[in-house]
Amino acid sequence: PTHFGQLDSLEHLALYDNFLTGTIPTELGSLKSPNLRTLTFHKNDFIGTIPTQLGQLTSLRDLFLYDNSLTGTIPTELGLMTGLDSLWLGISDHDFTGTIPCVLCSELTLRRYGTDPEICDLSTSCAAVCCVKK
């Protein structure tokens, strides 16, 4: 909903495992809360691309997007989230194209469930990917 952008005291938005459909609202990028730390959108049926506007959430520490049906490229704007500690994309859960933007891993170490993966091309089969701050 467009009124999400007006939630100025929001710290955690947990919408996981709710069978939600449609696209991730671009309005989330305009959330006014300086204390927003966590967005959990995993285990839903979201489609479409990851909104570039999410990069405006500079106080965000954790973003969970795995177990959806997202498409397109992973936006480099996610690298603008300077407070990001963990980014759970779940590469194999989506139909992403291209590669993981280098900007996401310049400050973050890419990991797949406890192994030491290399940055992988998204056309190859990758396990769920988590970026964790060094």
PDB file of C-alpha atoms in Angstrom:
ATOM      1  CA  PRO A   1       0.000   0.000   0.000  1.00  0.00           C
ATOM      2  CA  THR A   2       1.155   3.510  -0.773  1.00  0.00           C
ATOM      3  CA  HIS A   3       0.638   4.645   2.829  1.00  0.00           C
ATOM      4  CA  PHE A   4       3.619   2.508   3.947  1.00  0.00           C
ATOM      5  CA  GLY A   5       5.790   5.488   3.046  1.00  0.00           C
ATOM      6  CA  GLN A   6       4.218   7.458   5.902  1.00  0.00           C
ATOM      7  CA  LEU A   7       5.209   5.024   8.664  1.00  0.00           C
ATOM      8  CA  ASP A   8       7.860   7.137  10.386  1.00  0.00           C
ATOM      9  CA  SER A   9       8.495   4.962  13.471  1.00  0.00           C
ATOM     10  CA  LEU A  10       8.719   1.589  11.753  1.00  0.00           C
ATOM     11  CA  GLU A  11      11.691  -0.573  12.767  1.00  0.00           C
ATOM     12  CA  HIS A  12      10.809  -4.012  11.368  1.00  0.00           C
ATOM     13  CA  LEU A  13       8.421  -4.918   8.579  1.00  0.00           C
ATOM     14  CA  ALA A  14       7.829  -8.654   8.611  1.00  0.00           C
ATOM     15  CA  LEU A  15       5.626  -9.845   5.744  1.00  0.00           C
ATOM     16  CA  TYR A  16       7.153 -13.286   5.339  1.00  0.00           C
ATOM     17  CA  ASP A  17       5.273 -16.553   4.743  1.00  0.00           C
ATOM     18  CA  ASN A  18       1.931 -14.873   3.963  1.00  0.00           C
ATOM     19  CA  PHE A  19       1.278 -15.976   0.371  1.00  0.00           C
ATOM     20  CA  LEU A  20       1.404 -12.331  -0.726  1.00  0.00           C
ATOM     21  CA  THR A  21       1.248 -11.773  -4.484  1.00  0.00           C
ATOM     22  CA  GLY A  22       2.040  -8.988  -6.914  1.00  0.00           C
ATOM     23  CA  THR A  23       5.110  -6.808  -7.007  1.00  0.00           C
ATOM     24  CA  ILE A  24       7.129  -5.422  -4.121  1.00  0.00           C
ATOM     25  CA  PRO A  25       5.803  -1.864  -3.695  1.00  0.00           C
ATOM     26  CA  THR A  26       8.205   0.813  -4.908  1.00  0.00           C
ATOM     27  CA  GLU A  27       6.764   3.085  -2.187  1.00  0.00           C
ATOM     28  CA  LEU A  28       8.781   1.158   0.390  1.00  0.00           C
ATOM     29  CA  GLY A  29      11.794   3.116  -0.806  1.00  0.00           C
ATOM     30  CA  SER A  30      10.202   6.286   0.509  1.00  0.00           C
ATOM     31  CA  LEU A  31       9.709   5.035   4.060  1.00  0.00           C
ATOM     32  CA  LYS A  32      10.432   7.958   6.342  1.00  0.00           C
ATOM     33  CA  SER A  33      11.525   5.896   9.328  1.00  0.00           C
ATOM     34  CA  PRO A  34      15.173   6.525  10.246  1.00  0.00           C
ATOM     35  CA  ASN A  35      14.997   3.447  12.475  1.00  0.00           C
ATOM     36  CA  LEU A  36      13.971   0.888   9.846  1.00  0.00           C
ATOM     37  CA  ARG A  37      16.260  -2.106  10.330  1.00  0.00           C
ATOM     38  CA  THR A  38      14.581  -5.158   8.796  1.00  0.00           C
ATOM     39  CA  LEU A  39      12.408  -5.997   5.786  1.00  0.00           C
ATOM     40  CA  THR A  40      11.398  -9.640   5.586  1.00  0.00           C
ATOM     41  CA  PHE A  41       9.530 -10.499   2.389  1.00  0.00           C
ATOM     42  CA  HIS A  42      10.638 -14.106   2.004  1.00  0.00           C
ATOM     43  CA  LYS A  43       8.322 -17.072   1.423  1.00  0.00           C
ATOM     44  CA  ASN A  44       5.655 -15.208  -0.538  1.00  0.00           C
ATOM     45  CA  ASP A  45       4.667 -15.118  -4.194  1.00  0.00           C
ATOM     46  CA  PHE A  46       6.092 -11.727  -5.158  1.00  0.00           C
ATOM     47  CA  ILE A  47       6.826 -11.305  -8.867  1.00  0.00           C
ATOM     48  CA  GLY A  48       8.569  -8.680 -10.956  1.00  0.00           C
ATOM     49  CA  THR A  49      11.816  -6.911 -10.271  1.00  0.00           C
ATOM     50  CA  ILE A  50      13.424  -5.786  -7.036  1.00  0.00           C
ATOM     51  CA  PRO A  51      12.522  -2.086  -6.808  1.00  0.00           C
ATOM     52  CA  THR A  52      15.548   0.156  -7.230  1.00  0.00           C
ATOM     53  CA  GLN A  53      13.915   2.472  -4.668  1.00  0.00           C
ATOM     54  CA  LEU A  54      14.841   0.028  -1.891  1.00  0.00           C
ATOM     55  CA  GLY A  55      18.363   1.437  -2.192  1.00  0.00           C
ATOM     56  CA  GLN A  56      17.078   4.602  -0.486  1.00  0.00           C
ATOM     57  CA  LEU A  57      16.660   2.662   2.777  1.00  0.00           C
ATOM     58  CA  THR A  58      20.127   3.491   4.075  1.00  0.00           C
ATOM     59  CA  SER A  59      19.398   2.494   7.684  1.00  0.00           C
ATOM     60  CA  LEU A  60      18.274  -1.000   6.664  1.00  0.00           C
ATOM     61  CA  ARG A  61      20.401  -3.791   8.156  1.00  0.00           C
ATOM     62  CA  ASP A  62      18.630  -6.944   6.953  1.00  0.00           C
ATOM     63  CA  LEU A  63      16.736  -7.623   3.719  1.00  0.00           C
ATOM     64  CA  PHE A  64      15.158 -11.020   3.079  1.00  0.00           C
ATOM     65  CA  LEU A  65      13.789 -11.683  -0.417  1.00  0.00           C
ATOM     66  CA  TYR A  66      14.270 -15.421  -0.928  1.00  0.00           C
ATOM     67  CA  ASP A  67      11.457 -17.874  -1.797  1.00  0.00           C
ATOM     68  CA  ASN A  68       9.581 -15.569  -4.180  1.00  0.00           C
ATOM     69  CA  SER A  69       9.419 -15.427  -7.982  1.00  0.00           C
ATOM     70  CA  LEU A  70      11.376 -12.270  -8.738  1.00  0.00           C
ATOM     71  CA  THR A  71      12.839 -11.557 -12.172  1.00  0.00           C
ATOM     72  CA  GLY A  72      15.218  -9.187 -13.935  1.00  0.00           C
ATOM     73  CA  THR A  73      18.562  -7.945 -12.741  1.00  0.00           C
ATOM     74  CA  ILE A  74      19.603  -7.366  -9.149  1.00  0.00           C
ATOM     75  CA  PRO A  75      19.707  -3.556  -8.907  1.00  0.00           C
ATOM     76  CA  THR A  76      23.039  -1.927  -8.136  1.00  0.00           C
ATOM     77  CA  GLU A  77      21.054   0.619  -6.084  1.00  0.00           C
ATOM     78  CA  LEU A  78      20.917  -1.963  -3.288  1.00  0.00           C
ATOM     79  CA  GLY A  79      24.565  -1.049  -2.752  1.00  0.00           C
ATOM     80  CA  LEU A  80      23.388   2.366  -1.493  1.00  0.00           C
ATOM     81  CA  MET A  81      22.113   0.670   1.687  1.00  0.00           C
ATOM     82  CA  THR A  82      25.166   1.635   3.709  1.00  0.00           C
ATOM     83  CA  GLY A  83      23.887   0.018   6.911  1.00  0.00           C
ATOM     84  CA  LEU A  84      23.150  -3.362   5.291  1.00  0.00           C
ATOM     85  CA  ASP A  85      24.553  -6.317   7.241  1.00  0.00           C
ATOM     86  CA  SER A  86      22.758  -9.163   5.479  1.00  0.00           C
ATOM     87  CA  LEU A  87      21.037  -9.604   2.140  1.00  0.00           C
ATOM     88  CA  TRP A  88      19.238 -12.892   1.564  1.00  0.00           C
ATOM     89  CA  LEU A  89      18.317 -13.152  -2.104  1.00  0.00           C
ATOM     90  CA  GLY A  90      17.867 -16.872  -2.685  1.00  0.00           C
ATOM     91  CA  ILE A  91      19.270 -16.788  -6.205  1.00  0.00           C
ATOM     92  CA  SER A  92      17.894 -20.216  -7.131  1.00  0.00           C
ATOM     93  CA  ASP A  93      14.380 -19.169  -6.021  1.00  0.00           C
ATOM     94  CA  HIS A  94      14.107 -16.474  -8.694  1.00  0.00           C
ATOM     95  CA  ASP A  95      14.630 -15.947 -12.401  1.00  0.00           C
ATOM     96  CA  PHE A  96      17.301 -13.250 -12.132  1.00  0.00           C
ATOM     97  CA  THR A  97      19.415 -12.314 -15.135  1.00  0.00           C
ATOM     98  CA  GLY A  98      22.937 -10.932 -15.320  1.00  0.00           C
ATOM     99  CA  THR A  99      25.401 -11.108 -12.486  1.00  0.00           C
ATOM    100  CA  ILE A 100      25.397 -10.081  -8.847  1.00  0.00           C
ATOM    101  CA  PRO A 101      26.437  -6.409  -8.858  1.00  0.00           C
ATOM    102  CA  CYS A 102      29.979  -5.974  -7.599  1.00  0.00           C
ATOM    103  CA  VAL A 103      28.881  -3.016  -5.475  1.00  0.00           C
ATOM    104  CA  LEU A 104      26.885  -5.414  -3.282  1.00  0.00           C
ATOM    105  CA  CYS A 105      29.935  -7.439  -2.447  1.00  0.00           C
ATOM    106  CA  SER A 106      32.519  -4.702  -2.105  1.00  0.00           C
ATOM    107  CA  GLU A 107      31.445  -4.247   1.517  1.00  0.00           C
ATOM    108  CA  LEU A 108      29.798  -7.639   1.898  1.00  0.00           C
ATOM    109  CA  THR A 109      31.201 -11.144   1.687  1.00  0.00           C
ATOM    110  CA  LEU A 110      29.117 -13.423  -0.501  1.00  0.00           C
ATOM    111  CA  ARG A 111      28.234 -16.741   1.115  1.00  0.00           C
ATOM    112  CA  ARG A 112      26.024 -19.711   0.290  1.00  0.00           C
ATOM    113  CA  TYR A 113      24.904 -21.587   3.381  1.00  0.00           C
ATOM    114  CA  GLY A 114      28.319 -21.969   4.991  1.00  0.00           C
ATOM    115  CA  THR A 115      30.383 -22.628   1.845  1.00  0.00           C
ATOM    116  CA  ASP A 116      32.899 -20.327   0.224  1.00  0.00           C
ATOM    117  CA  PRO A 117      31.384 -19.554  -3.179  1.00  0.00           C
ATOM    118  CA  GLU A 118      32.802 -17.360  -5.824  1.00  0.00           C
ATOM    119  CA  ILE A 119      30.700 -14.576  -7.241  1.00  0.00           C
ATOM    120  CA  CYS A 120      28.575 -16.559  -9.640  1.00  0.00           C
ATOM    121  CA  ASP A 121      27.004 -15.693 -12.928  1.00  0.00           C
ATOM    122  CA  LEU A 122      23.238 -15.858 -12.472  1.00  0.00           C
ATOM    123  CA  SER A 123      22.853 -18.015 -15.555  1.00  0.00           C
ATOM    124  CA  THR A 124      24.490 -20.828 -13.588  1.00  0.00           C
ATOM    125  CA  SER A 125      22.690 -22.691 -10.859  1.00  0.00           C
ATOM    126  CA  CYS A 126      23.470 -21.044  -7.548  1.00  0.00           C
ATOM    127  CA  ALA A 127      22.203 -22.033  -4.133  1.00  0.00           C
ATOM    128  CA  ALA A 128      20.508 -19.399  -1.982  1.00  0.00           C
ATOM    129  CA  VAL A 129      22.928 -16.529  -1.575  1.00  0.00           C
ATOM    130  CA  CYS A 130      23.541 -14.518   1.531  1.00  0.00           C
ATOM    131  CA  CYS A 131      25.794 -11.518   1.741  1.00  0.00           C
ATOM    132  CA  VAL A 132      27.159 -10.949   5.241  1.00  0.00           C
ATOM    133  CA  LYS A 133      29.243  -7.929   6.204  1.00  0.00           C
ATOM    134  CA  LYS A 134      32.950  -8.661   6.711  1.00  0.00           C
TER     135      LYS A 134
END
